Every structure is written in C-alpha cells, then in structure tokens.
mmCIF file of C-alpha atoms in Angstrom:
data_model
loop_
_atom_site.group_PDB
_atom_site.id
_atom_site.type_symbol
_atom_site.label_atom_id
_atom_site.label_comp_id
_atom_site.label_asym_id
_atom_site.label_seq_id
_atom_site.Cartn_x
_atom_site.Cartn_y
_atom_site.Cartn_z
ATOM 1 C CA GLN A 1 -43.369 -3.558 -128.048
ATOM 2 C CA GLN A 2 -41.479 -6.435 -129.330
ATOM 3 C CA GLN A 3 -42.249 -6.970 -132.960
ATOM 4 C CA VAL A 4 -40.021 -9.857 -133.756
ATOM 5 C CA LYS A 5 -40.037 -12.787 -131.318
ATOM 6 C CA GLN A 6 -37.179 -15.291 -131.592
ATOM 7 C CA SER A 7 -36.690 -18.656 -130.058
ATOM 8 C CA PRO A 8 -34.826 -20.429 -128.629
ATOM 9 C CA GLN A 9 -32.746 -18.085 -126.517
ATOM 10 C CA SER A 10 -29.830 -20.594 -126.685
ATOM 11 C CA LEU A 11 -29.242 -23.773 -128.582
ATOM 12 C CA ILE A 12 -26.688 -26.609 -128.245
ATOM 13 C CA VAL A 13 -26.218 -28.817 -131.302
ATOM 14 C CA GLN A 14 -23.827 -31.591 -131.993
ATOM 15 C CA LYS A 15 -21.478 -31.235 -134.974
ATOM 16 C CA GLY A 16 -23.174 -32.472 -138.090
ATOM 17 C CA GLY A 17 -26.690 -31.859 -136.842
ATOM 18 C CA ILE A 18 -29.367 -29.254 -137.874
ATOM 19 C CA SER A 19 -29.710 -26.097 -135.978
ATOM 20 C CA ILE A 20 -33.222 -24.495 -136.229
ATOM 21 C CA ILE A 21 -34.035 -21.099 -134.989
ATOM 22 C CA ASN A 22 -37.591 -19.722 -135.317
ATOM 23 C CA CYS A 23 -38.874 -16.131 -135.483
ATOM 24 C CA ALA A 24 -42.392 -14.613 -135.484
ATOM 25 C CA TYR A 25 -43.273 -11.118 -136.477
ATOM 26 C CA GLU A 26 -46.247 -8.874 -135.750
ATOM 27 C CA ASN A 27 -45.642 -5.965 -138.165
ATOM 28 C CA THR A 28 -47.377 -6.763 -141.590
ATOM 29 C CA ALA A 29 -45.500 -3.837 -142.995
ATOM 30 C CA PHE A 30 -42.224 -5.792 -142.881
ATOM 31 C CA ASP A 31 -41.172 -6.914 -146.441
ATOM 32 C CA TYR A 32 -37.629 -7.985 -145.859
ATOM 33 C CA PHE A 33 -36.390 -10.509 -143.305
ATOM 34 C CA PRO A 34 -32.646 -10.677 -142.851
ATOM 35 C CA TRP A 35 -30.613 -12.915 -140.553
ATOM 36 C CA TYR A 36 -27.477 -11.612 -138.838
ATOM 37 C CA GLN A 37 -24.660 -13.591 -137.306
ATOM 38 C CA GLN A 38 -22.496 -12.196 -134.657
ATOM 39 C CA PHE A 39 -19.322 -13.672 -133.245
ATOM 40 C CA PRO A 40 -18.067 -12.599 -129.912
ATOM 41 C CA GLY A 41 -16.402 -9.317 -129.895
ATOM 42 C CA LYS A 42 -17.651 -8.608 -133.352
ATOM 43 C CA GLY A 43 -20.591 -6.655 -134.784
ATOM 44 C CA PRO A 44 -23.534 -8.394 -136.503
ATOM 45 C CA ALA A 45 -22.988 -9.356 -140.088
ATOM 46 C CA LEU A 46 -25.620 -10.218 -142.683
ATOM 47 C CA LEU A 47 -25.877 -13.940 -143.198
ATOM 48 C CA ILE A 48 -28.885 -14.522 -145.429
ATOM 49 C CA ALA A 49 -32.199 -12.772 -146.160
ATOM 50 C CA ILE A 50 -35.571 -13.377 -147.688
ATOM 51 C CA ARG A 51 -38.565 -11.597 -149.050
ATOM 52 C CA PRO A 52 -42.160 -12.618 -148.264
ATOM 53 C CA ASP A 53 -42.974 -13.549 -151.859
ATOM 54 C CA VAL A 54 -40.477 -16.559 -151.598
ATOM 55 C CA SER A 55 -41.208 -19.553 -149.324
ATOM 56 C CA GLU A 56 -37.633 -20.779 -149.038
ATOM 57 C CA LYS A 57 -34.152 -19.484 -149.758
ATOM 58 C CA LYS A 58 -31.067 -21.551 -149.586
ATOM 59 C CA GLU A 59 -27.361 -20.558 -149.569
ATOM 60 C CA GLY A 60 -24.982 -23.285 -148.853
ATOM 61 C CA ARG A 61 -25.777 -24.913 -145.471
ATOM 62 C CA PHE A 62 -28.166 -22.075 -144.517
ATOM 63 C CA THR A 63 -31.887 -22.128 -145.299
ATOM 64 C CA ILE A 64 -34.621 -19.697 -144.528
ATOM 65 C CA SER A 65 -38.225 -20.958 -144.622
ATOM 66 C CA PHE A 66 -40.943 -18.409 -144.641
ATOM 67 C CA ASN A 67 -44.551 -18.691 -143.873
ATOM 68 C CA LYS A 68 -46.353 -15.451 -144.672
ATOM 69 C CA SER A 69 -49.830 -16.588 -143.411
ATOM 70 C CA ALA A 70 -48.474 -17.598 -140.130
ATOM 71 C CA LYS A 71 -46.082 -14.592 -139.898
ATOM 72 C CA GLN A 72 -43.175 -16.876 -139.029
ATOM 73 C CA PHE A 73 -39.854 -17.633 -140.493
ATOM 74 C CA SER A 74 -36.917 -19.786 -139.500
ATOM 75 C CA LEU A 75 -33.201 -20.354 -140.166
ATOM 76 C CA HIS A 76 -31.977 -23.952 -140.614
ATOM 77 C CA ILE A 77 -28.236 -24.592 -140.438
ATOM 78 C CA MET A 78 -27.579 -27.990 -142.040
ATOM 79 C CA ASP A 79 -24.496 -30.131 -141.060
ATOM 80 C CA SER A 80 -23.719 -27.514 -138.255
ATOM 81 C CA GLN A 81 -19.979 -26.880 -137.496
ATOM 82 C CA PRO A 82 -18.260 -25.554 -134.517
ATOM 83 C CA GLY A 83 -17.285 -22.582 -136.547
ATOM 84 C CA ASP A 84 -21.133 -21.757 -136.746
ATOM 85 C CA SER A 85 -21.131 -21.161 -132.907
ATOM 86 C CA ALA A 86 -22.438 -17.572 -132.674
ATOM 87 C CA THR A 87 -25.440 -15.479 -131.877
ATOM 88 C CA TYR A 88 -28.002 -15.276 -134.567
ATOM 89 C CA PHE A 89 -30.508 -12.579 -134.959
ATOM 90 C CA CYS A 90 -33.436 -12.427 -137.076
ATOM 91 C CA ALA A 91 -34.962 -9.144 -138.127
ATOM 92 C CA GLY A 92 -37.595 -7.452 -140.058
ATOM 93 C CA VAL A 93 -37.517 -4.257 -142.077
ATOM 94 C CA GLY A 94 -40.395 -2.403 -143.722
ATOM 95 C CA ALA A 95 -40.598 -1.119 -147.319
ATOM 96 C CA GLY A 96 -38.598 1.947 -147.858
ATOM 97 C CA SER A 97 -37.016 1.708 -144.480
ATOM 98 C CA TYR A 98 -33.642 0.570 -143.093
ATOM 99 C CA GLN A 99 -34.790 0.375 -139.561
ATOM 100 C CA LEU A 100 -34.170 -3.228 -138.703
ATOM 101 C CA THR A 101 -36.228 -4.603 -135.864
ATOM 102 C CA PHE A 102 -34.281 -7.432 -134.305
ATOM 103 C CA GLY A 103 -35.297 -10.433 -132.380
ATOM 104 C CA LYS A 104 -33.395 -10.846 -129.012
ATOM 105 C CA GLY A 105 -31.058 -13.342 -130.572
ATOM 106 C CA THR A 106 -30.190 -17.061 -130.233
ATOM 107 C CA LYS A 107 -26.865 -18.077 -128.984
ATOM 108 C CA LEU A 108 -25.751 -21.305 -130.912
ATOM 109 C CA SER A 109 -23.185 -23.656 -129.539
ATOM 110 C CA VAL A 110 -22.009 -26.405 -131.787
ATOM 111 C CA ILE A 111 -20.114 -29.150 -129.936
ATOM 112 C CA PRO A 112 -17.691 -31.517 -131.413
ATOM 113 C CA ASP B 1 -13.743 -6.376 -141.690
ATOM 114 C CA SER B 2 -16.977 -4.452 -142.386
ATOM 115 C CA GLY B 3 -15.311 -1.089 -143.174
ATOM 116 C CA VAL B 4 -17.114 0.700 -140.324
ATOM 117 C CA THR B 5 -14.828 2.096 -137.641
ATOM 118 C CA GLN B 6 -15.965 2.791 -134.160
ATOM 119 C CA THR B 7 -13.972 4.460 -131.283
ATOM 120 C CA PRO B 8 -13.327 4.077 -128.460
ATOM 121 C CA LYS B 9 -13.660 0.117 -128.266
ATOM 122 C CA HIS B 10 -14.077 0.333 -124.482
ATOM 123 C CA LEU B 11 -15.002 3.124 -122.100
ATOM 124 C CA ILE B 12 -15.519 3.205 -118.421
ATOM 125 C CA THR B 13 -17.080 6.248 -116.647
ATOM 126 C CA ALA B 14 -19.045 7.289 -113.632
ATOM 127 C CA THR B 15 -22.711 7.961 -113.348
ATOM 128 C CA GLY B 16 -23.656 11.525 -114.321
ATOM 129 C CA GLN B 17 -20.830 11.812 -116.722
ATOM 130 C CA ARG B 18 -21.070 12.518 -120.553
ATOM 131 C CA VAL B 19 -19.311 10.605 -123.184
ATOM 132 C CA THR B 20 -19.034 10.826 -127.015
ATOM 133 C CA LEU B 21 -18.834 7.690 -129.346
ATOM 134 C CA ARG B 22 -17.561 8.083 -132.765
ATOM 135 C CA CYS B 23 -18.331 6.122 -136.056
ATOM 136 C CA SER B 24 -16.813 6.309 -139.388
ATOM 137 C CA PRO B 25 -19.029 4.579 -142.071
ATOM 138 C CA ARG B 26 -17.906 2.519 -144.954
ATOM 139 C CA SER B 27 -16.640 4.580 -147.952
ATOM 140 C CA GLY B 28 -19.515 5.633 -150.023
ATOM 141 C CA ASP B 29 -22.194 4.839 -147.371
ATOM 142 C CA LEU B 30 -24.517 7.944 -146.667
ATOM 143 C CA SER B 31 -26.667 6.437 -143.953
ATOM 144 C CA VAL B 32 -25.399 5.727 -140.361
ATOM 145 C CA TYR B 33 -27.386 3.996 -137.726
ATOM 146 C CA TRP B 34 -26.824 3.637 -133.995
ATOM 147 C CA TYR B 35 -27.921 0.539 -132.107
ATOM 148 C CA GLN B 36 -27.664 -0.346 -128.411
ATOM 149 C CA GLN B 37 -27.170 -3.881 -127.543
ATOM 150 C CA SER B 38 -27.874 -5.098 -123.895
ATOM 151 C CA LEU B 39 -28.335 -8.562 -122.570
ATOM 152 C CA ASP B 40 -31.871 -8.177 -121.742
ATOM 153 C CA GLN B 41 -33.033 -5.921 -124.643
ATOM 154 C CA GLY B 42 -31.108 -7.353 -127.539
ATOM 155 C CA LEU B 43 -30.345 -4.820 -130.406
ATOM 156 C CA GLN B 44 -32.284 -1.705 -130.043
ATOM 157 C CA PHE B 45 -32.480 0.836 -132.795
ATOM 158 C CA LEU B 46 -31.564 4.377 -131.552
ATOM 159 C CA ILE B 47 -31.367 6.732 -134.555
ATOM 160 C CA GLN B 48 -30.518 7.035 -138.198
ATOM 161 C CA TYR B 49 -28.834 9.768 -140.314
ATOM 162 C CA TYR B 50 -28.708 10.047 -144.062
ATOM 163 C CA ASN B 51 -26.215 12.518 -145.520
ATOM 164 C CA GLY B 52 -26.206 14.673 -142.529
ATOM 165 C CA GLU B 53 -30.039 14.635 -141.792
ATOM 166 C CA GLU B 54 -31.776 12.826 -139.125
ATOM 167 C CA ARG B 55 -34.037 10.368 -140.884
ATOM 168 C CA ALA B 56 -35.562 8.116 -138.159
ATOM 169 C CA LYS B 57 -35.573 7.901 -134.336
ATOM 170 C CA GLY B 58 -36.155 4.747 -132.275
ATOM 171 C CA ASN B 59 -36.027 4.176 -128.651
ATOM 172 C CA ILE B 60 -33.463 6.967 -128.058
ATOM 173 C CA LEU B 61 -33.424 8.690 -124.625
ATOM 174 C CA GLU B 62 -33.614 12.349 -124.338
ATOM 175 C CA ARG B 63 -30.201 12.237 -122.677
ATOM 176 C CA PHE B 64 -28.862 10.938 -125.829
ATOM 177 C CA SER B 65 -28.335 12.686 -129.085
ATOM 178 C CA ALA B 66 -26.378 12.176 -132.315
ATOM 179 C CA GLN B 67 -25.267 14.023 -135.368
ATOM 180 C CA GLN B 68 -23.640 13.152 -138.673
ATOM 181 C CA PHE B 69 -21.053 15.581 -140.038
ATOM 182 C CA PRO B 70 -20.256 16.721 -143.582
ATOM 183 C CA ASP B 71 -17.532 14.074 -143.842
ATOM 184 C CA LEU B 72 -20.305 11.596 -142.969
ATOM 185 C CA HIS B 73 -18.838 10.469 -139.619
ATOM 186 C CA SER B 74 -21.244 10.387 -136.847
ATOM 187 C CA GLU B 75 -21.119 10.826 -133.145
ATOM 188 C CA LEU B 76 -23.407 9.607 -130.440
ATOM 189 C CA ASN B 77 -23.391 11.790 -127.323
ATOM 190 C CA LEU B 78 -24.595 10.164 -124.073
ATOM 191 C CA SER B 79 -25.052 12.460 -121.083
ATOM 192 C CA SER B 80 -26.119 12.183 -117.430
ATOM 193 C CA LEU B 81 -25.184 8.650 -117.646
ATOM 194 C CA GLU B 82 -26.872 6.065 -115.560
ATOM 195 C CA LEU B 83 -25.808 2.478 -114.552
ATOM 196 C CA GLY B 84 -28.370 1.138 -116.903
ATOM 197 C CA ASP B 85 -26.795 2.907 -119.847
ATOM 198 C CA SER B 86 -23.963 0.342 -119.630
ATOM 199 C CA ALA B 87 -24.091 -1.543 -122.934
ATOM 200 C CA LEU B 88 -22.588 -2.187 -126.378
ATOM 201 C CA TYR B 89 -23.307 0.730 -128.804
ATOM 202 C CA PHE B 90 -23.101 -0.324 -132.513
ATOM 203 C CA CYS B 91 -22.830 1.983 -135.436
ATOM 204 C CA ALA B 92 -23.844 0.590 -138.721
ATOM 205 C CA SER B 93 -23.859 2.110 -142.314
ATOM 206 C CA SER B 94 -25.598 1.344 -145.613
ATOM 207 C CA VAL B 95 -25.628 2.426 -149.152
ATOM 208 C CA ALA B 96 -29.255 3.473 -148.821
ATOM 209 C CA VAL B 97 -29.995 3.304 -152.486
ATOM 210 C CA THR B 98 -32.366 0.199 -152.350
ATOM 211 C CA ASN B 99 -34.123 -1.540 -149.594
ATOM 212 C CA THR B 100 -32.037 -4.601 -149.179
ATOM 213 C CA GLY B 101 -31.907 -4.393 -145.384
ATOM 214 C CA GLU B 102 -28.162 -4.939 -145.385
ATOM 215 C CA LEU B 103 -26.349 -3.063 -142.735
ATOM 216 C CA PHE B 104 -22.666 -3.049 -142.229
ATOM 217 C CA PHE B 105 -21.853 -2.997 -138.461
ATOM 218 C CA GLY B 106 -18.779 -1.755 -136.734
ATOM 219 C CA GLU B 107 -17.274 -3.779 -133.795
ATOM 220 C CA GLY B 108 -18.934 -1.620 -131.318
ATOM 221 C CA SER B 109 -18.124 0.561 -128.270
ATOM 222 C CA ARG B 110 -18.499 -1.047 -124.908
ATOM 223 C CA LEU B 111 -19.628 1.409 -122.299
ATOM 224 C CA THR B 112 -19.452 0.702 -118.655
ATOM 225 C CA VAL B 113 -21.046 3.145 -116.135
ATOM 226 C CA LEU B 114 -19.874 2.660 -112.617
#
C-alpha cells in the first residue's frame, strides 16, 4: 500500500525556471512532512519540512505548500539551478514515530 | 557528511548466500533505521532499533534480520539471497528525542546478487 504518491517521476527544467513536485498522502495520522534531496551516490538528506498546521513554508529558493483538506503538498524550487539536479523524495511521518513513508521520488534535471 | 558510516559500499554475491551490512550511527544518536532502495519500489522502511531494542518493523522479509549492539552500531543480515534482493541498503540514525522526522542517512551499501 503506497501511502504517499509523488509526481512527476522525472522533471526537466531550464535554469532559472520553477520546479514543482507534487505529493498526495492517504494516512491522516501523518503530522510531519519532510522533503529529502538525494544526489547520485549519496544518501538522502533533509531539505525542508512542514507540519499540517502551516499552509506554506519557505527556506531560500525552496517552498513547501500544504493543503490539509486535499491531503496534498508540493515542493517549489524557484530560480532552479543545475546544482539542484537530484532526486527529491517527499515523505510523511506520524506522531511519535520516526517511520518515514516515502514517495517514489522525482528525478529533477536542471539544464543550462 | 552525515556522520553515518556504512560498510561495505559495494557487495557482489551469489544467490543463496548470506551477507552482513554494517552501520555506525552519528555520535549520540540512539535510533538506527534500515531502508531498502530499489528503482521500482523507492525507499522502503525495513526496521528500526532504539538503544538496542527493536522498535518498529516495516516491509522486512523473514530472510532478513537486524540487531543493534551496545555500542549502538547496527548490522543488517540478509540470507538466502535472491536476485530481487539487489538494491541499495541505507542506514539512517536520529536523535529520537522529538518527532522532527529528520533522519541522517549514510551513503548506502549497494548489494548485487548474481
């Protein structure tokens, strides 16, 4: 049972453009939604995270938008750079748990 | 560098064999998690240990087992290996004091079963 659905599977964006990755979750017990960034040959690393009592969180060029009623959240990367090329995973985790349930990932390629 | 160390980085073995993957968590982290990453299934949670005790189990096969030792390092044992077990196996650790969801991942052990 896939509890976090992520789209698109891959994304190509021109340098300076906006990258948008969407996720939808099923488990209403989730109360923390992190995004992880993974470069080739490396493990995932936390990028940004949000709790459902907030509709938006911004850190630099990265913004999470959260829609609790629709059970959807998205990552926006503004002014995308070639260095942002990586695989991005959204995830959900329930209260009192560290069991991250990951989406299947989005491979982002930012072309010059 | 996340501070989580995994060995070996690469491992090639044959079907039916047994392997052990090792993980040293970040200094001070009491929780260790094992994840399997494959192209079609993404990152799948296998098992979690906290201070030596099994805390949670995910989609871990009966052929797989893990443990966390008193020095907090952990080992994942994979036995009777099948071709489908070929994957990247990640270890992660966390402080486990508050629920921030932040896990620190190692660079993974790539297992190839021939």
